[in-house]
Amino acid sequence: SSHKGALLSPPRPRGHLGTKRKALSATRRGLPKEKMSENGIMSRAKVLTIDTMNPTVKKVEYAVRGPIVQRAVELERELSEGMKKPFAEVIKANIGDAHAMGQQPITFFRQVLALCSYPELLSDSTFPEDAKSRACRILQSCGGNSMGAYSASQGIDSVRQDVARYIERRDGGVACDPDNIYLTTGASDGIVTMLKLLVCGEGTTRTGVMIPIPQYPLYSAALAELGAVQIDYFLNEEKCWSLDITELQRAVNEARQYCNPRALCIINPGNPTGQVQSRQCIEDVIRFAAKERLFLMADEVYQDNVYAEGCQFHSFKKVLFEMGPEYAETVELASFHSTSKCYMGECGFRGGYMEIINMDDEVKDQLTKLLSVRLCPPVPGQALMDLVVNPPQPGEPSYGSFIKERTATLSALAEKAKLTEQVLNTVQGISCNPVQGAMYSFPRITIPEKAVKEATEKGQQPDMFYCMKMLEETGICLVPGSGFGQKDGTYHFRMTILPPTDKLKILLNKVKEFHQRFTQQYS
Amino acid sequence: LKSQRLNGISHRGRVLTLDSMNPNVKRVEYAVRGPIVQRAVQIEKELKEGVKKPFTEVIKANIGDAHAMGQKPITFFRQVLALCSYPALLEDSKFPEDAKKRAQRILEACGGHSIGAYSTSQGIECIRQDVARYIEKRDGGIPSNPDNIYLSTGASDAIVTILKLLVCGEGRDRTGVMISIPQYPLYSAALADLGAVQINYYLDEDNCWSLNITELRRALNAAREHCNPRVLCIINPGNPTGQVQSRQCIEDVIRFAKEEHLFLMADEVYQDNVYAEGCQFHSFKKVLFEMGPEYSNTVEMASFHSTSKCYMGECGFRGGYMEVINLDPEVKAQLIKLVSVRLCPPVPGQALLDLVVNPPQPDEPSYATFMKERTAVLSTLAEKARLTEQIFNTVPGITCNPVQGAMYTFPGITLPQKAIDKAKELGLVPDMFYCMRLLEEDGICLVPGSGFGQREGTYHFRMTILPPTDKLKVVLQKIREFHLRFTQEFS
C-alpha cells in the first residue's frame, strides 16, 4: 500500500520532546527571516513567491494566449471604456476558435446535447427522431441515465465503441479495439498524459521528445513543465513545410549526445504550418520511428481540415497497418483527435480521444490508474464526441441539414485558405506557403534591419515587436512566429483563417497596408 | 537493443515499459477507483453474462456520485443548460422566463454567443463575478474580488494546479504538504505525481474526527527534519470522515498556518452538505477576515468548490472554482500562464457553476420548484446520514462516528486476528480483504480505509450514503449480516 507512511502511528507526544522542538531557532524550523520595511513595519515574505515556486512552471510559455493576447484584452477594455483608437474592434486572429469568429454549431449536435441536458425534451415534437435516438442511447450509458454522473475514467463504453467504429470506417476497415480508445478533456489532455508517462531518467538519460519547428506550443509547454528535453526538428519552409527524414536523423543523432530520445511528435495536418503530409512521408516517419525506437505521437485534430487539391489526410494508424505486421505489431503509437476543430469547432466542450497502439499492458494499467485520479473527462464533451463519430447517416431525417452545414463550413474554410495565401503573396516582404489544411496561415515576413535593431533594444523578439505594432495600429491580434519556433533569422506570424470571409478580406488588406507602412517606416 | 525473432517477426523490447516510464506515476494510487472497483466492474460484467451470484446487482457505494445512485438533477439548471446548448429553444414557451434570462446572459458572455467557443483561461468573466457575489453573500458581506476567482475542471483540477505551483526544492528542502489522515486520496496521488513530501496529521477518531492543533504541531515538527513544510490542506466538511469543523477549530488552524508560515488549502466542496444539529459550515475565507487584518492581509489561502456535490451532484460536468487570497502578484501571473496552456475549463461546467452561485431568487418563477428540489435532496441526505450512523452502531464490531456532513460514512471495524492473518497470507491489507469478501458475497462495493489512511492497527471502510433510502436500508442490513458472518467465520 502506498500509505505505508500513513499506517504508522506517530509517537505519542512527550513533554520534553515537545519542548526540544520549540527550542529550535526560526531558521532551523524553516521560517523566513523577519524583514524591516521602509516605514519600520516588520513584514514577512510570502510562502509562495516567484523564488519559492515550482521552477519548471516558470519555464512554461504558451504564446497562443501569451503577452500579445493580454495586451489585446487590455485594448478591448479600453475600447469598451470609450477610449479612442485607430480601429473600432480588436480582431482575435490568434486562436483557433471558430465559434468565437462567428462559425455556427452543427444543429444536430446541439439538439442532441439539449436532449441529453434536459430529457423532458424527448417528448417535444420539434426534435427529429434521429436526435432523440442518439440522446437516448447516450443517456442509457450514463449512471442514473444522467450526464451529471461520473463516467468510467476511460470514458463511456458505448462512446468508445462508436469511436472505434469511426476509426475503422475512416481507415478502410483496419480493425480498431475500443479498449485502445481513451476519451480525454480535449486532445491536449491526452497529449500531456502520454508525455507524462514517457518522461524519466536524469542528466544524459533524461527523456528527449522530438517536436517539429514550428510547433503548436502545447508541446514545448508540456515538455518544460515535465522537465523533459525538447528536441527540435525543422520543417522545410522551401518545400511547403514538408518533413525531411534527413532532418529527423540529424536532430536525433545530435540529441543522443545529451539525452535519451524516446518520442517523436508530429502534427498532421500541421499547426501552425497547415501542411498535409504525403502518404510516403508518413511511411518514412513510421519507418524512422521503428528504426530509432521512438514512441510515435500523431496529433491529428485537423483531420477533416484538408483544402488543397492533391492533398489527402492519411491517418498514421492506417498507414502503420498497411505497412504490415513487422511495423503494425511493434511500433508504439498514440493518435489524438478532438471536437475543437474540423467542421464542429466545439472548443468549449473540451471533447477528445486518443487511440493507443501496441502499448505494453502493464503501462496501460498505469495509464488507467493515472486517469482515474481525475475521475473522468467532461460528459457533455464525451456525448459530443459520440455525435462527431456517429453523425446522421443517409436515410436519417437530419442527414440533409447535417451534410449541408458541414459542407458549408469546410468549403468556406477552403475558400478562406486560398484567399489568404493569395492576398498575402501580393505583399512585398510577405511570403505565404499554401494553406493546405488546418486553420492557420504562417507566412514569412521580412523585417527591416532598423526594426530588428529597435526590437532588440526593447528586449523583444523582432516578430513580437512587429505584431505588437500591428495590434496597436490596426486592432488585429496575431501570434508572432517566435511563439511557435522558426529558423534563426527568419520571422513569421500565425493568423487564423477563421473570421467570416468579408471580414477576412478586410483583415488581409489591413495586414497588407500595415506591412507596407511598417517596412516604409523602418527603411 | 534486445531483439528476439519469433515467426520471423522481430519482437524488440518496447520503448515504453514499466521500467522505462515515469517513476512518479508508478507511485500514484487512487483507491476510490482502485482494485476493488475494477473487481466490481468485472462482477457486473459476469452478472450480465448470466453467471450466477448470491446477488442480482452490484451496488457501487464507493464513489460520491449522486446521480448514478438515482438522485435527480435540479430542473432549473438543466433547463438553462439545454437553452445554452440549443438557443433555438429560447423561442419555446415551455421554458420559464428566468431560465431564458440566465441562458441569455451566459451566451452573451461567450465568444460568438456559443458555449462552443473557448472562454478566457481564468473562466468566463461574468461567471467569476457571480461567484464573487455568491461568496460575499455566503460570508456575510466580506468582499470577494472576481480577479481572485479561477474557474476549473472540477475542484480536483484547481487543487492539483495549486499544489504544482508550490512544489520545489530538493532533498531536505523539498516541499512538504500537510494532509489529514484519513484524507481524500486525490491529495496523496497528486503529491506522489509531483514528487512532493506527504506530511500526515491524524484526525481524532475518538472525538468525532476533530482536528487537534497539538497533532498538527507534532506532524510539522517531525517533518521539518526531512523536508520543507509549506502547505496545510484541510477538507471541511471532511472526506471520508464527514466531520464539520467548529469555528474555533478553523480559527486555530488559521493561526497555526500563520505562525508556521504555511499556505492554506481549504477544500470546501461539501459546504452545503451539513446535517448534524449544532453543526454549521464556516468558510475559511470568512473566518480569516473576521480575525482581522493581521491575518486577512497575510495568510495565503486557496479555497475550493465544485458542482459535483452539495445538492446538485453534477459530477459529469466537471465544474468548479477556487478563490485565492493574498497570492503574490508575480505568482498570479505564473498561475494564469499555467492554466492558459490547457486553454479553458469546460464551458458547460462553467455555465452550470453560474447557476449554482446564482440560483432562482424568491421573486422568480422557478424559485418554488428549485427550493423544493434542493430541500428534498438535502433533507434526504440528512436522513440517510442519521440512519447510517444508527444502524452501524447496532453492529458489534462496527463503530460509526456521527455523519455530520459530506456524503460518506467511515466506520471503524474490528477484524478478528484470524482474518488479519488470512489477509496477510493473501498479500492483502486486512480491510481490503474484508471489503473484497463483502463484494463477492453481497455485491456491495465499498472502499477500504487503507485507501484513505488510518492509524496503524485500525481498520475502516468508506461507504457513501447516496443510494435511495429503501435501498440504503437493505445495504446497511446486508453489511450488518456480513460483518456478523465474517466475525463468526474468523473467530
Tab-separated table of N, CA, C and O in Angstrom, chain A residues 435-499:
chain	number	residue	atom	x	y	z
A	435	VAL	N	-1.901	27.181	-47.807
A	435	VAL	CA	-2.539	26.673	-46.594
A	435	VAL	C	-3.251	25.386	-46.997
A	435	VAL	O	-4.416	25.396	-47.364
A	436	GLN	N	-2.513	24.282	-46.923
A	436	GLN	CA	-3.054	23.007	-47.399
A	436	GLN	C	-4.163	22.462	-46.496
A	436	GLN	O	-5.076	21.771	-46.958
A	437	GLY	N	-4.083	22.782	-45.205
A	437	GLY	CA	-5.073	22.261	-44.253
A	437	GLY	C	-5.012	23.025	-42.940
A	437	GLY	O	-4.370	24.084	-42.857
A	438	ALA	N	-5.661	22.510	-41.912
A	438	ALA	CA	-5.763	23.125	-40.576
A	438	ALA	C	-6.522	24.453	-40.650
A	438	ALA	O	-7.493	24.559	-41.395
A	439	MET	N	-6.107	25.450	-39.846
A	439	MET	CA	-6.905	26.677	-39.768
A	439	MET	C	-6.074	27.941	-39.752
A	439	MET	O	-6.557	29.002	-39.317
A	440	TYR	N	-4.804	27.835	-40.180
A	440	TYR	CA	-3.913	28.964	-39.967
A	440	TYR	C	-3.073	29.227	-41.203
A	440	TYR	O	-2.815	28.330	-42.008
A	441	SER	N	-2.622	30.480	-41.338
A	441	SER	CA	-1.537	30.756	-42.262
A	441	SER	C	-0.335	31.132	-41.402
A	441	SER	O	-0.491	31.708	-40.310
A	442	PHE	N	0.834	30.807	-41.887
A	442	PHE	CA	2.066	31.066	-41.128
A	442	PHE	C	3.083	31.680	-42.087
A	442	PHE	O	4.123	31.094	-42.399
A	443	PRO	N	2.758	32.872	-42.589
A	443	PRO	CA	3.616	33.463	-43.615
A	443	PRO	C	4.929	33.970	-43.039
A	443	PRO	O	5.028	34.357	-41.862
A	444	ARG	N	5.908	33.970	-43.894
A	444	ARG	CA	7.212	34.516	-43.550
A	444	ARG	C	7.184	36.004	-43.841
A	444	ARG	O	6.670	36.434	-44.865
A	445	ILE	N	7.733	36.793	-42.917
A	445	ILE	CA	7.762	38.241	-43.125
A	445	ILE	C	9.211	38.723	-43.101
A	445	ILE	O	10.042	38.242	-42.318
A	446	THR	N	9.492	39.682	-43.986
A	446	THR	CA	10.804	40.320	-43.979
A	446	THR	C	10.708	41.538	-43.083
A	446	THR	O	9.847	42.393	-43.284
A	447	ILE	N	11.564	41.582	-42.073
A	447	ILE	CA	11.561	42.720	-41.145
A	447	ILE	C	12.842	43.524	-41.394
A	447	ILE	O	13.950	42.984	-41.311
A	448	PRO	N	12.716	44.829	-41.678
A	448	PRO	CA	13.889	45.654	-41.964
A	448	PRO	C	14.856	45.671	-40.784
A	448	PRO	O	14.456	45.563	-39.618
A	449	GLU	N	16.128	45.787	-41.121
A	449	GLU	CA	17.202	45.787	-40.113
A	449	GLU	C	16.948	46.784	-38.994
A	449	GLU	O	17.161	46.476	-37.816
A	450	LYS	N	16.486	47.966	-39.344
A	450	LYS	CA	16.235	49.008	-38.338
A	450	LYS	C	15.200	48.547	-37.320
A	450	LYS	O	15.322	48.856	-36.131
A	451	ALA	N	14.211	47.829	-37.813
A	451	ALA	CA	13.162	47.346	-36.907
A	451	ALA	C	13.702	46.247	-36.006
A	451	ALA	O	13.401	46.201	-34.810
A	452	VAL	N	14.530	45.383	-36.596
A	452	VAL	CA	15.144	44.309	-35.801
A	452	VAL	C	15.955	44.927	-34.663
A	452	VAL	O	15.907	44.485	-33.515
A	453	LYS	N	16.672	45.995	-35.007
A	453	LYS	CA	17.503	46.684	-34.022
A	453	LYS	C	16.647	47.263	-32.905
A	453	LYS	O	16.937	47.079	-31.716
A	454	GLU	N	15.590	47.981	-33.285
A	454	GLU	CA	14.744	48.609	-32.275
A	454	GLU	C	14.119	47.562	-31.365
A	454	GLU	O	14.031	47.738	-30.147
A	455	ALA	N	13.696	46.445	-31.974
A	455	ALA	CA	13.104	45.368	-31.180
A	455	ALA	C	14.114	44.845	-30.163
A	455	ALA	O	13.809	44.694	-28.986
A	456	THR	N	15.310	44.564	-30.661
A	456	THR	CA	16.362	44.033	-29.793
A	456	THR	C	16.663	44.979	-28.648
A	456	THR	O	16.828	44.552	-27.502
A	457	GLU	N	16.713	46.294	-28.972
A	457	GLU	CA	16.942	47.288	-27.929
A	457	GLU	C	15.840	47.216	-26.860
A	457	GLU	O	16.108	47.384	-25.681
A	458	LYS	N	14.621	46.980	-27.325
A	458	LYS	CA	13.490	46.917	-26.398
A	458	LYS	C	13.440	45.566	-25.661
A	458	LYS	O	12.574	45.343	-24.823
A	459	GLY	N	14.327	44.639	-26.033
A	459	GLY	CA	14.301	43.315	-25.410
A	459	GLY	C	13.176	42.450	-25.935
A	459	GLY	O	12.713	41.520	-25.263
A	460	GLN	N	12.699	42.765	-27.147
A	460	GLN	CA	11.607	41.996	-27.740
A	460	GLN	C	12.090	41.204	-28.939
A	460	GLN	O	12.984	41.635	-29.670
A	461	GLN	N	11.465	40.067	-29.161
A	461	GLN	CA	11.675	39.344	-30.407
A	461	GLN	C	11.188	40.252	-31.541
A	461	GLN	O	10.142	40.883	-31.411
A	462	PRO	N	11.928	40.309	-32.661
A	462	PRO	CA	11.515	41.193	-33.761
A	462	PRO	C	10.087	40.951	-34.243
A	462	PRO	O	9.362	41.921	-34.516
A	463	ASP	N	9.661	39.654	-34.324
A	463	ASP	CA	8.296	39.456	-34.817
A	463	ASP	C	7.249	39.780	-33.747
A	463	ASP	O	6.106	40.112	-34.079
A	464	MET	N	7.629	39.755	-32.479
A	464	MET	CA	6.715	40.212	-31.409
A	464	MET	C	6.557	41.729	-31.531
A	464	MET	O	5.457	42.262	-31.453
A	465	PHE	N	7.679	42.404	-31.761
A	465	PHE	CA	7.679	43.858	-31.949
A	465	PHE	C	6.734	44.221	-33.104
A	465	PHE	O	5.896	45.113	-32.997
A	466	TYR	N	6.873	43.487	-34.196
A	466	TYR	CA	6.043	43.682	-35.392
A	466	TYR	C	4.568	43.470	-35.066
A	466	TYR	O	3.710	44.301	-35.385
A	467	CYS	N	4.264	42.365	-34.434
A	467	CYS	CA	2.867	42.026	-34.122
A	467	CYS	C	2.262	42.994	-33.112
A	467	CYS	O	1.082	43.352	-33.215
A	468	MET	N	3.040	43.422	-32.154
A	468	MET	CA	2.549	44.402	-31.168
A	468	MET	C	2.176	45.708	-31.867
A	468	MET	O	1.131	46.284	-31.609
A	469	LYS	N	3.028	46.134	-32.785
A	469	LYS	CA	2.745	47.350	-33.543
A	469	LYS	C	1.465	47.187	-34.341
A	469	LYS	O	0.607	48.076	-34.360
A	470	MET	N	1.328	46.037	-34.973
A	470	MET	CA	0.129	45.780	-35.765
A	470	MET	C	-1.108	45.837	-34.870
A	470	MET	O	-2.130	46.414	-35.247
A	471	LEU	N	-1.000	45.278	-33.701
A	471	LEU	CA	-2.125	45.271	-32.763
A	471	LEU	C	-2.516	46.689	-32.380
A	471	LEU	O	-3.693	47.067	-32.442
A	472	GLU	N	-1.519	47.478	-32.016
A	472	GLU	CA	-1.792	48.848	-31.565
A	472	GLU	C	-2.352	49.715	-32.709
A	472	GLU	O	-3.174	50.577	-32.488
A	473	GLU	N	-1.911	49.453	-33.923
A	473	GLU	CA	-2.309	50.313	-35.052
A	473	GLU	C	-3.577	49.855	-35.756
A	473	GLU	O	-4.313	50.668	-36.303
A	474	THR	N	-3.829	48.533	-35.756
A	474	THR	CA	-4.977	48.032	-36.524
A	474	THR	C	-5.984	47.272	-35.679
A	474	THR	O	-7.066	46.950	-36.149
A	475	GLY	N	-5.616	46.918	-34.445
A	475	GLY	CA	-6.506	46.106	-33.609
A	475	GLY	C	-6.501	44.639	-33.967
A	475	GLY	O	-7.314	43.863	-33.468
A	476	ILE	N	-5.589	44.251	-34.865
A	476	ILE	CA	-5.539	42.840	-35.263
A	476	ILE	C	-4.530	42.103	-34.397
A	476	ILE	O	-3.368	42.495	-34.304
A	477	CYS	N	-4.992	41.025	-33.760
A	477	CYS	CA	-4.138	40.253	-32.863
A	477	CYS	C	-3.708	38.961	-33.527
A	477	CYS	O	-4.533	38.087	-33.800
A	478	LEU	N	-2.411	38.876	-33.790
A	478	LEU	CA	-1.834	37.656	-34.352
A	478	LEU	C	-0.828	37.110	-33.333
A	478	LEU	O	-0.570	37.749	-32.317
A	479	VAL	N	-0.248	35.962	-33.634
A	479	VAL	CA	0.786	35.444	-32.735
A	479	VAL	C	2.127	35.434	-33.479
A	479	VAL	O	2.216	34.890	-34.578
A	480	PRO	N	3.156	36.051	-32.914
A	480	PRO	CA	4.456	36.069	-33.589
A	480	PRO	C	5.021	34.665	-33.759
A	480	PRO	O	4.809	33.790	-32.909
A	481	GLY	N	5.741	34.470	-34.844
A	481	GLY	CA	6.346	33.171	-35.142
A	481	GLY	C	7.250	32.654	-34.050
A	481	GLY	O	7.400	31.435	-33.883
A	482	SER	N	7.870	33.578	-33.301
A	482	SER	CA	8.764	33.159	-32.225
A	482	SER	C	8.017	32.341	-31.175
A	482	SER	O	8.625	31.574	-30.434
A	483	GLY	N	6.718	32.458	-31.131
A	483	GLY	CA	5.916	31.668	-30.192
A	483	GLY	C	5.788	30.216	-30.596
A	483	GLY	O	5.375	29.373	-29.795
A	484	PHE	N	6.136	29.907	-31.853
A	484	PHE	CA	5.983	28.548	-32.374
A	484	PHE	C	7.337	27.925	-32.699
A	484	PHE	O	7.460	26.721	-32.854
A	485	GLY	N	8.346	28.791	-32.819
A	485	GLY	CA	9.661	28.329	-33.233
A	485	GLY	C	9.844	28.539	-34.718
A	485	GLY	O	8.891	28.422	-35.496
A	486	GLN	N	11.053	28.890	-35.119
A	486	GLN	CA	11.363	29.131	-36.527
A	486	GLN	C	12.869	29.131	-36.672
A	486	GLN	O	13.590	29.273	-35.679
A	487	LYS	N	13.361	28.984	-37.895
A	487	LYS	CA	14.809	29.002	-38.144
A	487	LYS	C	15.340	30.371	-37.741
A	487	LYS	O	14.716	31.395	-37.982
A	488	ASP	N	16.498	30.374	-37.147
A	488	ASP	CA	17.163	31.613	-36.754
A	488	ASP	C	17.205	32.623	-37.886
A	488	ASP	O	17.554	32.270	-39.014
A	489	GLY	N	16.887	33.856	-37.566
A	489	GLY	CA	16.979	34.886	-38.588
A	489	GLY	C	15.759	34.973	-39.476
A	489	GLY	O	15.669	35.842	-40.341
A	490	THR	N	14.786	34.084	-39.270
A	490	THR	CA	13.534	34.194	-40.023
A	490	THR	C	12.442	34.653	-39.075
A	490	THR	O	12.521	34.426	-37.862
A	491	TYR	N	11.428	35.298	-39.647
A	491	TYR	CA	10.315	35.796	-38.854
A	491	TYR	C	9.007	35.422	-39.516
A	491	TYR	O	8.908	35.383	-40.740
A	492	HIS	N	8.039	35.155	-38.688
A	492	HIS	CA	6.710	34.764	-39.185
A	492	HIS	C	5.638	35.320	-38.249
A	492	HIS	O	5.933	35.888	-37.193
A	493	PHE	N	4.387	35.153	-38.654
A	493	PHE	CA	3.278	35.283	-37.714
A	493	PHE	C	2.276	34.198	-38.044
A	493	PHE	O	2.250	33.679	-39.160
A	494	ARG	N	1.460	33.848	-37.064
A	494	ARG	CA	0.362	32.904	-37.310
A	494	ARG	C	-0.944	33.671	-37.217
A	494	ARG	O	-1.184	34.398	-36.235
A	495	MET	N	-1.742	33.522	-38.253
A	495	MET	CA	-3.050	34.165	-38.294
A	495	MET	C	-4.083	33.098	-38.619
A	495	MET	O	-3.857	32.275	-39.506
A	496	THR	N	-5.196	33.104	-37.922
A	496	THR	CA	-6.226	32.125	-38.254
A	496	THR	C	-6.956	32.570	-39.518
A	496	THR	O	-6.981	33.758	-39.850
A	497	ILE	N	-7.566	31.594	-40.202
A	497	ILE	CA	-8.356	31.908	-41.395
A	497	ILE	C	-9.844	31.903	-41.032
A	497	ILE	O	-10.698	31.756	-41.886
A	498	LEU	N	-10.132	32.060	-39.738
A	498	LEU	CA	-11.492	31.849	-39.251
A	498	LEU	C	-12.495	33.001	-39.372
A	498	LEU	O	-13.694	32.749	-39.437
A	499	PRO	N	-12.041	34.278	-39.394
A	499	PRO	CA	-13.067	35.319	-39.492
A	499	PRO	C	-13.935	35.118	-40.739
A	499	PRO	O	-13.470	34.554	-41.733
